[in-house]
Coordinates of C-alpha atoms and ligand atoms in Angstrom, one line a residue:
X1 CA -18.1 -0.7 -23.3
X2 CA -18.5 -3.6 -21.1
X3 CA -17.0 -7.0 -21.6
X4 CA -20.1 -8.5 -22.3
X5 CA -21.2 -6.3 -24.9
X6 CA -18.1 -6.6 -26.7
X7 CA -17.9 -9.9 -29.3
X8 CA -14.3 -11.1 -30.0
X9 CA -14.0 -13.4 -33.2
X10 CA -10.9 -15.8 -32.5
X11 CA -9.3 -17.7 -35.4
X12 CA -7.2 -20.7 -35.6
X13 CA -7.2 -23.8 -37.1
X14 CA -5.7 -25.3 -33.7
X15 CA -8.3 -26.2 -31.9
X16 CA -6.3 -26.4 -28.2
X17 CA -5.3 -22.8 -29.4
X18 CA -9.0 -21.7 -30.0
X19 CA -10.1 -23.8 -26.9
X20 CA -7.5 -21.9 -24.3
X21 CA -8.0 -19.1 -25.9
X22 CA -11.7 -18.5 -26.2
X23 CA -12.0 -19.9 -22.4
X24 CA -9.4 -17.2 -21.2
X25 CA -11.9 -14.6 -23.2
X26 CA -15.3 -16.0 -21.9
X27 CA -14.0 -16.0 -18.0
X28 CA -13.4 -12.3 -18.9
X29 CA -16.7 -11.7 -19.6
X30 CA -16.6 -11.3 -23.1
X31 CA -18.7 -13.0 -25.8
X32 CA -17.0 -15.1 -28.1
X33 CA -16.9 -16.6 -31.6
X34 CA -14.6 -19.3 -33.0
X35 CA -13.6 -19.8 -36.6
X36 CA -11.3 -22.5 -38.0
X37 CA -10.0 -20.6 -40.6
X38 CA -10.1 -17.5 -42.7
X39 CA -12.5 -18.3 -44.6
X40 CA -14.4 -19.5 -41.7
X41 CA -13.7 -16.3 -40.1
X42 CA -14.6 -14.0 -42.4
X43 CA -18.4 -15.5 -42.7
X44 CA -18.7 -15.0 -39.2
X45 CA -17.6 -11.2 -39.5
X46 CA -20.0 -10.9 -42.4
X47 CA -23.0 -11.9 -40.0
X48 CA -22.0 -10.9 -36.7
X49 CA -21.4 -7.5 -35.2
X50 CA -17.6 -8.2 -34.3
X51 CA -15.3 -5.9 -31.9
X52 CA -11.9 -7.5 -32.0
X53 CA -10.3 -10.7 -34.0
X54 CA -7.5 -12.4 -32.7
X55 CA -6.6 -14.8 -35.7
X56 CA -3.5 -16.9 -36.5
X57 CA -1.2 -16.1 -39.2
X58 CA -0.6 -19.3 -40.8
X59 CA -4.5 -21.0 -41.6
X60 CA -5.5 -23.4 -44.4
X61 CA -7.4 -21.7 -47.2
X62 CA -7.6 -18.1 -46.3
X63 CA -4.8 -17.3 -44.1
X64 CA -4.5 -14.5 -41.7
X65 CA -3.2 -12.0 -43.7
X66 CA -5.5 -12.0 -45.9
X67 CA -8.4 -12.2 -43.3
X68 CA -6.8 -9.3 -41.9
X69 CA -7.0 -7.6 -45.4
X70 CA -10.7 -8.8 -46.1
X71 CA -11.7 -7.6 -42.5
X72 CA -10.7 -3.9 -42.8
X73 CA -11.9 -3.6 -46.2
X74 CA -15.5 -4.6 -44.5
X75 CA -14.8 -2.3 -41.3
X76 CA -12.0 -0.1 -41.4
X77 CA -12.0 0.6 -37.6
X78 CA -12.2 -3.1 -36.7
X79 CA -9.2 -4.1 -34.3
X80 CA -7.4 -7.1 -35.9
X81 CA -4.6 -9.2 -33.4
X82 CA -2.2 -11.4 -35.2
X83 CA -1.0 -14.9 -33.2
X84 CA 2.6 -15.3 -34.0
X85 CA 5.1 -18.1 -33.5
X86 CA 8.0 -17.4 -31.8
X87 CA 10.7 -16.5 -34.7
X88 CA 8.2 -15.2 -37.1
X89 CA 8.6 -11.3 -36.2
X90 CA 9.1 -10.1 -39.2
X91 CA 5.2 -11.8 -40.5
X92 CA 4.0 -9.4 -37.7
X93 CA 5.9 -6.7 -38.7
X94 CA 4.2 -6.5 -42.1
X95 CA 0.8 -7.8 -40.9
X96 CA 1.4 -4.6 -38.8
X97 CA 1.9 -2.4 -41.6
X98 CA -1.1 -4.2 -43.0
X99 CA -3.3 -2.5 -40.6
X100 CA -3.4 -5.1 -37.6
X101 CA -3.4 -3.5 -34.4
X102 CA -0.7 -5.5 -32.4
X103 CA 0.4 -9.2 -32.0
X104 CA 1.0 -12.0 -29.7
X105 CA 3.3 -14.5 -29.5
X106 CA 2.3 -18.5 -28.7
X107 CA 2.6 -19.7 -26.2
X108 CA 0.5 -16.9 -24.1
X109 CA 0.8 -14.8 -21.9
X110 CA -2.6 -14.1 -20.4
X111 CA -1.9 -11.1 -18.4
X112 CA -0.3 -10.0 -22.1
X113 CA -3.5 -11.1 -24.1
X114 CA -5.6 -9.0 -21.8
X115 CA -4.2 -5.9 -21.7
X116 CA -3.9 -6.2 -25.2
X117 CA -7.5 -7.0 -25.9
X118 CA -8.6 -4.4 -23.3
X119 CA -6.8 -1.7 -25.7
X120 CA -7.5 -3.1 -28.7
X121 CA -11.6 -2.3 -27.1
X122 CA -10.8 0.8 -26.0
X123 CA -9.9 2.0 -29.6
X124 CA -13.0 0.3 -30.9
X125 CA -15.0 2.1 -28.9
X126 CA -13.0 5.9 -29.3
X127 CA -13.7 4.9 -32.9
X128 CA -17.2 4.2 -32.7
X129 CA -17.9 7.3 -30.3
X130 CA -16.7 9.7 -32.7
X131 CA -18.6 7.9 -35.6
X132 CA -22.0 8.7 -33.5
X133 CA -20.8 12.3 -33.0
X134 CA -21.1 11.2 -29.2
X135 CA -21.2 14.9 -27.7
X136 CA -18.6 16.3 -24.8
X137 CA -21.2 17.4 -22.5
X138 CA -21.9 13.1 -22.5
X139 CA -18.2 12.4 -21.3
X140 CA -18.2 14.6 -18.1
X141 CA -21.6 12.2 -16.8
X142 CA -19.5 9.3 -17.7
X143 CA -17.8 8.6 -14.7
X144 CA -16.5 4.9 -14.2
X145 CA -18.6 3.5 -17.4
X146 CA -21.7 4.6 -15.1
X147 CA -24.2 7.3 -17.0
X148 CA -25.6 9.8 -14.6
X149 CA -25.7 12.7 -12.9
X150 CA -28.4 12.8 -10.4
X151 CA -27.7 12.6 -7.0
X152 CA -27.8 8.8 -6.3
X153 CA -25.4 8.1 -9.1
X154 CA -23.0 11.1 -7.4
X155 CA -23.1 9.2 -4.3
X156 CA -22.7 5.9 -5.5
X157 CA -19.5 7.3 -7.6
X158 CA -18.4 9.2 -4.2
X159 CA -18.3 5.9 -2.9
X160 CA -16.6 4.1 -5.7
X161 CA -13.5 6.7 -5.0
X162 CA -13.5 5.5 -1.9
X163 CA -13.5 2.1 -1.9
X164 CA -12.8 0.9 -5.4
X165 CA -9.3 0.4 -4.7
X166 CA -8.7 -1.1 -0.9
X167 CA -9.6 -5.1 -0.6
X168 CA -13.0 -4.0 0.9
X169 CA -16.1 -6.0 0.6
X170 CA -19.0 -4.3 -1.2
X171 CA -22.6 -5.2 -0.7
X172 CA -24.5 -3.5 -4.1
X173 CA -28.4 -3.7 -4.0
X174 CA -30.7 -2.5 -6.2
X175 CA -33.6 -3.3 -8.6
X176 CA -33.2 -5.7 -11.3
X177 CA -31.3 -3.6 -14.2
X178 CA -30.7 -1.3 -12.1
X179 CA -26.7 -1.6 -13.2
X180 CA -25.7 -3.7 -10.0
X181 CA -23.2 -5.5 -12.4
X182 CA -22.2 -2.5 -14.3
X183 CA -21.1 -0.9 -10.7
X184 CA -19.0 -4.3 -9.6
X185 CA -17.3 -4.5 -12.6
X186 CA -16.4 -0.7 -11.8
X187 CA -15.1 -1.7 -8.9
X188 CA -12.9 -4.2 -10.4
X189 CA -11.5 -1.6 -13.2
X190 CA -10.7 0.7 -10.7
X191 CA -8.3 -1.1 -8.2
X192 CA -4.8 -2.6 -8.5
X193 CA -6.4 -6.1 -9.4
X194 CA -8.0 -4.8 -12.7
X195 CA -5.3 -6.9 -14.8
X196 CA -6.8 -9.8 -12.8
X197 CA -9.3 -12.6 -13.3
X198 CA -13.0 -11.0 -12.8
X199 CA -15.3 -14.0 -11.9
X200 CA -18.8 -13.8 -11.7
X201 CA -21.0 -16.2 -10.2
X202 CA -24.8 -16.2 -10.4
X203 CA -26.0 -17.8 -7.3
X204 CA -29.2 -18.0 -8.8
X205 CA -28.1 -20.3 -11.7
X206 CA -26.4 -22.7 -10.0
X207 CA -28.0 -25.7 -9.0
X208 CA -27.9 -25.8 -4.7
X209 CA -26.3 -29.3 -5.5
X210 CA -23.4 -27.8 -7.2
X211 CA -23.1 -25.1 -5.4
X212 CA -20.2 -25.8 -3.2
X213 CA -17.9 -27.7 -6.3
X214 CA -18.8 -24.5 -8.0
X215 CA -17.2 -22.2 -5.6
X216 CA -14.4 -24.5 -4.0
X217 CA -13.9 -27.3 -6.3
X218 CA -13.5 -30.6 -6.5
X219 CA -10.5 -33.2 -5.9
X220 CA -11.1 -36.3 -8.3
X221 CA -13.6 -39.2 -7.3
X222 CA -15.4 -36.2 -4.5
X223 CA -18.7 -37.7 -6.3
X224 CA -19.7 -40.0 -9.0
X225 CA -18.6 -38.3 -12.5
X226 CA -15.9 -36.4 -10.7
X227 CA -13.2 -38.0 -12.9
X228 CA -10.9 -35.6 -12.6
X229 CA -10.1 -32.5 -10.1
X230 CA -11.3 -28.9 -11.1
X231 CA -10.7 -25.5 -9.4
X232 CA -13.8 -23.6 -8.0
X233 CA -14.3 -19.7 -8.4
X234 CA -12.6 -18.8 -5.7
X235 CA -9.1 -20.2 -6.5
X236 CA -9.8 -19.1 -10.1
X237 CA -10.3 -15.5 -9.1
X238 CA -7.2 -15.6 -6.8
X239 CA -5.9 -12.4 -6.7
X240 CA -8.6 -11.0 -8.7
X241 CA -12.4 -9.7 -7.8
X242 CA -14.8 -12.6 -7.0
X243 CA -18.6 -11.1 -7.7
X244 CA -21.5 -13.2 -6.2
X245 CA -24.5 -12.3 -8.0
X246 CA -28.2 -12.8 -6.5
X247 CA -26.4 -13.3 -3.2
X248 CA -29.8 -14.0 -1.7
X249 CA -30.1 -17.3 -3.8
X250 CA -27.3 -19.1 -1.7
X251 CA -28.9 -21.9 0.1
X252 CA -28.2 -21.6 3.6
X253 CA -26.8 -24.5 4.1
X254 CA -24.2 -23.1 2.1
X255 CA -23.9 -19.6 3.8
X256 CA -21.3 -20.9 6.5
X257 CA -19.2 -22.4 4.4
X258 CA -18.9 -18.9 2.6
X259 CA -18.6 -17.1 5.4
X260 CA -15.7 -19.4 6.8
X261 CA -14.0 -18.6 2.9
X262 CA -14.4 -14.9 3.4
X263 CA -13.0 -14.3 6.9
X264 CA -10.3 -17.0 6.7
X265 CA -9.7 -16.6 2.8
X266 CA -9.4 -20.3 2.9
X267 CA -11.4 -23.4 2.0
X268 CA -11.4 -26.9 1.1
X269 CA -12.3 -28.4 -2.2
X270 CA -14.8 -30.6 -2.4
X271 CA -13.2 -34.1 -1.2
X272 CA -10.1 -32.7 -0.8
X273 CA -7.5 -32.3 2.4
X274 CA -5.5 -29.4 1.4
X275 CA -6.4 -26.3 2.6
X276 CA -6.3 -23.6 0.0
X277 CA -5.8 -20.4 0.5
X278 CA -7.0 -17.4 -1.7
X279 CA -6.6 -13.2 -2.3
X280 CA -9.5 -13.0 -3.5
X281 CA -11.8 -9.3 -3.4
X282 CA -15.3 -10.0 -3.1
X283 CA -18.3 -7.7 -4.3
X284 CA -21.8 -9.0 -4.1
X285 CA -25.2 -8.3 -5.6
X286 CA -28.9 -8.7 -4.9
X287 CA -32.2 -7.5 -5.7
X288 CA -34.0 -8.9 -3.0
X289 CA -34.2 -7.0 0.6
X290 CA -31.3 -9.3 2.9
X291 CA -32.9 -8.3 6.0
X292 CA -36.3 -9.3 5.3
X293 CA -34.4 -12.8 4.3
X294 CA -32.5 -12.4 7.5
X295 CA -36.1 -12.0 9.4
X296 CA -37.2 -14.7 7.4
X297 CA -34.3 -16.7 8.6
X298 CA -33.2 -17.6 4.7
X299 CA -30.5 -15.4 5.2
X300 CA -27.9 -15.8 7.8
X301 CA -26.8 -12.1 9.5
X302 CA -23.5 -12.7 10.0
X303 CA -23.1 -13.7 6.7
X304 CA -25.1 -10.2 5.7
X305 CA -22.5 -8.3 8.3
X306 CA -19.2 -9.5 6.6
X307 CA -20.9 -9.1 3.0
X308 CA -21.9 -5.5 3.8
X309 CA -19.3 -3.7 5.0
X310 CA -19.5 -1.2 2.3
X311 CA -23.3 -1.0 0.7
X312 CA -23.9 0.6 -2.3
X313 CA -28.1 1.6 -2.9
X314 CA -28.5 1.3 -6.8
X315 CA -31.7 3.6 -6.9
X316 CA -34.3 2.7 -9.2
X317 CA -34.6 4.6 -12.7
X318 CA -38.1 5.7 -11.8
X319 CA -36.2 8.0 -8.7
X320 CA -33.8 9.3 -11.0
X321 CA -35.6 10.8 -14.5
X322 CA -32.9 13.1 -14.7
X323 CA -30.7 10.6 -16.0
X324 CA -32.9 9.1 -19.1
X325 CA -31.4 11.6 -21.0
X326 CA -28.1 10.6 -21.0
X327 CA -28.8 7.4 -20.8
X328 CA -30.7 7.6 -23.8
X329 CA -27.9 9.4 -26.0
X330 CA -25.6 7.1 -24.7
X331 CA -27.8 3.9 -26.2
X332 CA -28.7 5.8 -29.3
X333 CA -24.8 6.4 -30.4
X334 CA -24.4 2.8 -29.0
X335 CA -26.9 1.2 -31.4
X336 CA -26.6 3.7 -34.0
X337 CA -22.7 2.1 -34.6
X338 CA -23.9 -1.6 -33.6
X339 CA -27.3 -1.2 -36.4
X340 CA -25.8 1.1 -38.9
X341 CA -28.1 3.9 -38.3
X342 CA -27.5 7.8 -38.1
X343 CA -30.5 8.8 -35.7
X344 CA -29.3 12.2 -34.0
X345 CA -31.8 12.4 -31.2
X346 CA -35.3 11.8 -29.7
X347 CA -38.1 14.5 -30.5
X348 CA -39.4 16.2 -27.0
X349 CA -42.5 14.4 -27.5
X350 CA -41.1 10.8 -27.4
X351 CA -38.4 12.1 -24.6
X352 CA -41.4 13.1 -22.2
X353 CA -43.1 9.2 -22.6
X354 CA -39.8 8.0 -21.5
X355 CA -39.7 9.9 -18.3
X356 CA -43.5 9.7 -17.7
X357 CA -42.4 6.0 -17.6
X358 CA -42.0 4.1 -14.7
X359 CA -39.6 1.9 -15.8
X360 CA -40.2 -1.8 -13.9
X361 CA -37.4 -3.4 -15.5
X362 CA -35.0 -0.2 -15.0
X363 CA -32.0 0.8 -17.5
X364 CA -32.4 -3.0 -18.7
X365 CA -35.7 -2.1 -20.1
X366 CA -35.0 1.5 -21.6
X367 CA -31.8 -0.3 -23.3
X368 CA -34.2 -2.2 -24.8
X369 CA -36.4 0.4 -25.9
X370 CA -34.1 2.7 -27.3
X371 CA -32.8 -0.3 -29.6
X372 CA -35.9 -0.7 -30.6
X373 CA -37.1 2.7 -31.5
X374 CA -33.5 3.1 -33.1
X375 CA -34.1 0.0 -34.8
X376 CA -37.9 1.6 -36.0
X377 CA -36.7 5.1 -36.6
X378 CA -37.3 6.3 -40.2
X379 CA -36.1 9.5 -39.8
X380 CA -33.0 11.2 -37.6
X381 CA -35.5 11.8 -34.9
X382 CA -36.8 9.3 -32.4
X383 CA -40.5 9.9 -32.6
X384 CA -43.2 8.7 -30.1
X385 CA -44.3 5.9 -32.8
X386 CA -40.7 4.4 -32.5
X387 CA -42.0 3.5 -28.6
X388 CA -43.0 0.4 -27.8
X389 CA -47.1 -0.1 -27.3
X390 CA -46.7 0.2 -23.5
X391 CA -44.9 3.7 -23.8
X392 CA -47.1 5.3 -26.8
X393 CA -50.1 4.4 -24.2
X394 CA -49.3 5.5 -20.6
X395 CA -47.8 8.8 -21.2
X396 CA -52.0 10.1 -20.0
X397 CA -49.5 13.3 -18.5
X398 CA -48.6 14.0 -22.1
X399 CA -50.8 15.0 -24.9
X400 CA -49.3 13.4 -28.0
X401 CA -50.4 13.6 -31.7
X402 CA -51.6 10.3 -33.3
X403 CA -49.2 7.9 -34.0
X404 CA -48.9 7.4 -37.9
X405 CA -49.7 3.9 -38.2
X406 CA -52.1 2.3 -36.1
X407 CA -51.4 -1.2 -35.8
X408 CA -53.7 -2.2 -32.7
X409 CA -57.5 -0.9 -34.0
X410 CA -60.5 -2.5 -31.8
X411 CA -61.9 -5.6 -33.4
X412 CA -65.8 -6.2 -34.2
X413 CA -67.7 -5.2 -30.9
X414 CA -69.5 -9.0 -30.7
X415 CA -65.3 -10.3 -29.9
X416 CA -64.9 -10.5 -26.2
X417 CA -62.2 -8.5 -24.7
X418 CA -59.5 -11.6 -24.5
X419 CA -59.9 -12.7 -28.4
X420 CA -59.8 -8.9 -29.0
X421 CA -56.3 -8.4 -27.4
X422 CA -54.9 -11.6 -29.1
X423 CA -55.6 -10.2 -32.3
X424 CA -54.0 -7.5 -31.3
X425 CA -51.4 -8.7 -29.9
X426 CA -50.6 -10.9 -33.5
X427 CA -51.0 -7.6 -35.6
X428 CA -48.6 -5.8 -33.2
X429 CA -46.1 -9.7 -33.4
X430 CA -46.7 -9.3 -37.4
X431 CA -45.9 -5.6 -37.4
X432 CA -42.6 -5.9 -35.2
X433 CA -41.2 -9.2 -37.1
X434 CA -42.1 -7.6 -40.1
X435 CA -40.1 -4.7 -39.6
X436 CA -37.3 -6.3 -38.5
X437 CA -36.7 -8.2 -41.2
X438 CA -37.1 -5.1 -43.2
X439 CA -34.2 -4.2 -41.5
X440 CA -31.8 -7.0 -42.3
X441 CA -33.4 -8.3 -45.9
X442 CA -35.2 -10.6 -45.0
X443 CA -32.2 -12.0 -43.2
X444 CA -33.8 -14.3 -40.5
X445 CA -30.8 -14.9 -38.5
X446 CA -30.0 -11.1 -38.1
X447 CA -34.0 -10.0 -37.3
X448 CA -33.8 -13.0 -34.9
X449 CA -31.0 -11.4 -33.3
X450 CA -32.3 -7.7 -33.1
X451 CA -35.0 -9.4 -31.8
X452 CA -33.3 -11.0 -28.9
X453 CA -35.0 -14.5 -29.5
X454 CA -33.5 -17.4 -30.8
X455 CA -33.4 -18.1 -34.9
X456 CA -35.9 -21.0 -34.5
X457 CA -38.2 -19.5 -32.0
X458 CA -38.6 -16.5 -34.9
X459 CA -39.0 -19.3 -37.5
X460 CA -41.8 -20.5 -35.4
X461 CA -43.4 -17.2 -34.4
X462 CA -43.4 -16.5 -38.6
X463 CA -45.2 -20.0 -39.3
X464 CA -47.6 -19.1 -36.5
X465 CA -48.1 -15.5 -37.9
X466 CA -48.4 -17.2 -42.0
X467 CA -44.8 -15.1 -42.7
X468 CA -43.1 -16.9 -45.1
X469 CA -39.0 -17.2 -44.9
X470 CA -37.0 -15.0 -47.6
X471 CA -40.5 -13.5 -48.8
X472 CA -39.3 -10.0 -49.6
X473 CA -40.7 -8.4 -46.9
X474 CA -43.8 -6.1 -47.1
X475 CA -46.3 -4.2 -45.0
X476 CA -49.3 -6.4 -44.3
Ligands
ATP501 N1 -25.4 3.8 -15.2 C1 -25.4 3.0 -16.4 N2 -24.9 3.5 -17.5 C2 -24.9 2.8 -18.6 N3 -25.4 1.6 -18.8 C3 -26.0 1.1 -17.7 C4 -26.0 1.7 -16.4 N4 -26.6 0.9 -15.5 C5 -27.0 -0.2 -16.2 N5 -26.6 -0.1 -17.5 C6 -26.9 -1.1 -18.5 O1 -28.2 -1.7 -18.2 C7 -28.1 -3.1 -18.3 C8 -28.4 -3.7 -17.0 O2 -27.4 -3.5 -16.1 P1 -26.9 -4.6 -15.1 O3 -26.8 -6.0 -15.7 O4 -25.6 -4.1 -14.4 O5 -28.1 -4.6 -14.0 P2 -28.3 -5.5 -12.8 O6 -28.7 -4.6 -11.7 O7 -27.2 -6.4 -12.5 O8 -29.6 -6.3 -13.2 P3 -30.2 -7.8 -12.7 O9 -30.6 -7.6 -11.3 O10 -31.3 -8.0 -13.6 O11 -29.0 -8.8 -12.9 C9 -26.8 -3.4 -18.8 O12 -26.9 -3.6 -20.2 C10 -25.9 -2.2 -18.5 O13 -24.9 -2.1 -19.4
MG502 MG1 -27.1 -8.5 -12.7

């Protein structure tokens, strides 16, 4: 599992505690939740999918032990870390006995805390593997958390075994979802700095004015609001892996300034003296072509030749059908433990629209569709109605039966084509929401988040649609 796909519930009614904490967490990629107490705590696990708590013992109203009690009888499997004071070992000892899966002592240790929670995951995940009946033909594509076996994944796995652990700079391009972060965050995991800081930086999402305090820092009263001084990415992933993201996105104004940091390893903060100096391991991303940016003069080339002295080609899913079908049992056993569900596979039909596909938005997309159609299914199989609208259509290479339900029918000949597909489209809106909700309740907060838009922008969609809230949900 990757850090970001793994949600840690922290605990404690101290909110420095919960603050450090939850920081040290985020940096590591991971999404977080915060609770003030048990009680607190234990709403959150009720309505959250939740990987790991880290909770204090000693909490107003519902304490930790009793959190800890609460939260395996909701999820047996689900990795509970006890915060101890120092001199309270024999708490821990019984919260062990309890069921809690280790302890840490305050104050903390980060490196401690991380290795701990990196464990803690890797349980998790064992656990939820065997719960999806994951089969052992799956584990020998599964090389560095990358599904795959056709060639270009080989190669780019040949060259992972090669680099991964020297200080070498890597230069990954591919596609967007094509797994460029899922291949640096390999590279991390597989050198001697894996119990290190990873720190990602999205080029792309950082203002060009904030750019440089971003990366180097800032010594107090650099600009107006700079009240204080702050490390930039660089010093914070010292002795760790640095990832630039969307490399192509740095303004060049910008580009020597990094290229100074990267041969020298050292850099100034901004409105500072001192120069710092950094081990920092750099892997960078982009989806755009550099050497068209280089001809285009947006992109410096010796910048590009100190960035790319080991490339790695992420080759688009459409060049490489042979993987969909690992990709989609991994996804399926994924989402059947993260939904509740107990699909078993995907019937031939269905499987032949997902490789007839072409797949613009890569493994992001078929993610996305295999959550939905596990989401949809009804049955153990993955059928071709369980596809999105765009799938059910374009497989023209493969004869398929009718779907069941037809949601989009052609409206009355005299509408013009446009009002015709907004109908549709609102049936298909109705039909989706609908089922969703189906699926949590009528929980609005839960379909919003199977949904992957925000709580109010379903509330919205629903008014827009005439779905009323906590209606028991019915076919229209
Ligand atoms: N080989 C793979 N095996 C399993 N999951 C993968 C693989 N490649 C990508 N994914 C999944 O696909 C999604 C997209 O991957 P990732 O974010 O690494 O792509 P990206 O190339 O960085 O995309 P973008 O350019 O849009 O940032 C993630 O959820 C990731 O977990
Ligand atoms: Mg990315």
């Amino acid at each position: 599992m990757l850090p970001e796909q793994c949600q840690i519930l922290v605990v404690d009614d101290e909110p420095n505690l919960r603050r450090v904490l939850s920081a040290q967490l985020v940096r590591d990629g991971y999404e977080v939740l915060v609770a003030e107490d048990g009680e607190e705590g234990l709403e959150l696990l009720r309505e959250h999918h939740v990987d790991l708590v880290i909770t204090d013992l000693r909490m107003p109203k519902v304490d930790g032990m009793e959190l800890l009690r609460q939260a395996l009888a909701m999820d047996p499997d689900l990795p509970v870390v006890m915060i101890t004071a120092h001199g309270t070992v024999d708490t821990a000892v019984e919260a062990l006995k309890t069921g809690a899966f280790d302890y840490v002592t305050k104050p903390f240790d980060q490196a401690e805390v991380r290795t701990i929670v990196r464990k803690a995951l890797a349980t998790r995940e064992l656990a939820e593997r065997d719960a999806s009946h994951e089969p052992a033909a799956l584990a020998e594509s599964f090389r560095y958390g990358i599904i795959g076996r056709s060639p270009g994944i080989q190669e780019v796995c040949a060259v992972l075994d090669r680099v991964a652990d020297t200080p070498t700079t890597v230069l990954i391009s591919g596609e967007s979802g094509t797994g460029k972060e899922v291949v640096a965050r390999a590279v991390h995991e597989n050198s001697a700095r894996r119990d290190r800081p990873f720190i990602k930086v999205n080029c792309a999402a950082i203002p060009r004015d904030l750019m440089e305090s971003e990366l180097f820092g800032y010594e107090r009263g650099a600009f107006t609001g700079a009240v204080g001084s702050k490390p930039g990415r660089f010093e914070l992933a010292n002795l760790g892996t640095l990832f630039l993201d969307e490399i192509g996105s740095i303004p060049v104004e910008m580009q020597v300034k990094l290229l100074r940091a990267l041969q020298e390893s050292e850099f100034e903060r901004v409105g500072g003296v001192k120069t710092i100096r950094v081990d920092v391991r750099v892997v960078a991303a982009t989806n755009s072509d550099l050497k068209k940016e280089i001809a285009l003069g947006t992109f410096r080339d010796d910048l590009y030749y100190r960035l790319n002295v080991v490339p790695i080609q992420l080759p688009p899913l459409r060049d490489r059908c042979g993987d969909i079908p690992f990709l989609v049992r991994h996804f399926v056993g994924k989402f059947n433990a993260r939904l509740k569900k107990n699909v078993v596979g995907i019937l031939p039909e269905a499987a032949a629209r997902l490789e007839a596909y072409s797949w613009p938005g890569n493994i992001r997309e078929l993610e996305n569709v295999v959550e939905r159609a596990v989401l949809f299914c009804d049955s153990d199989q993955i059928r071709p109605t369980d596809l999105p609208p765009e799938l059910r259509d374009e497989s023209a290479s493969t004869p398929s039966p009718p779907p069941t339900s037809q949601p989009v029918s052609p409206g009355s000949a005299a509408d013009g084509l446009k009002e015709q597909v907004k109908a549709a489209m609102s049936r298909l809106e109705r039909e989706i929401i609908i089922k969703a909700l189906d699926q949590t309740r009528g929980n609005v907060t839960h379909a919003a988040r199977l949904l992957k838009i925000s709580r109010k922008g379903l509330q919205l969609k629903m008014k827009e649609l005439g779905l009323r809230e906590r209606e028991e949900p019915r076919e229209p």
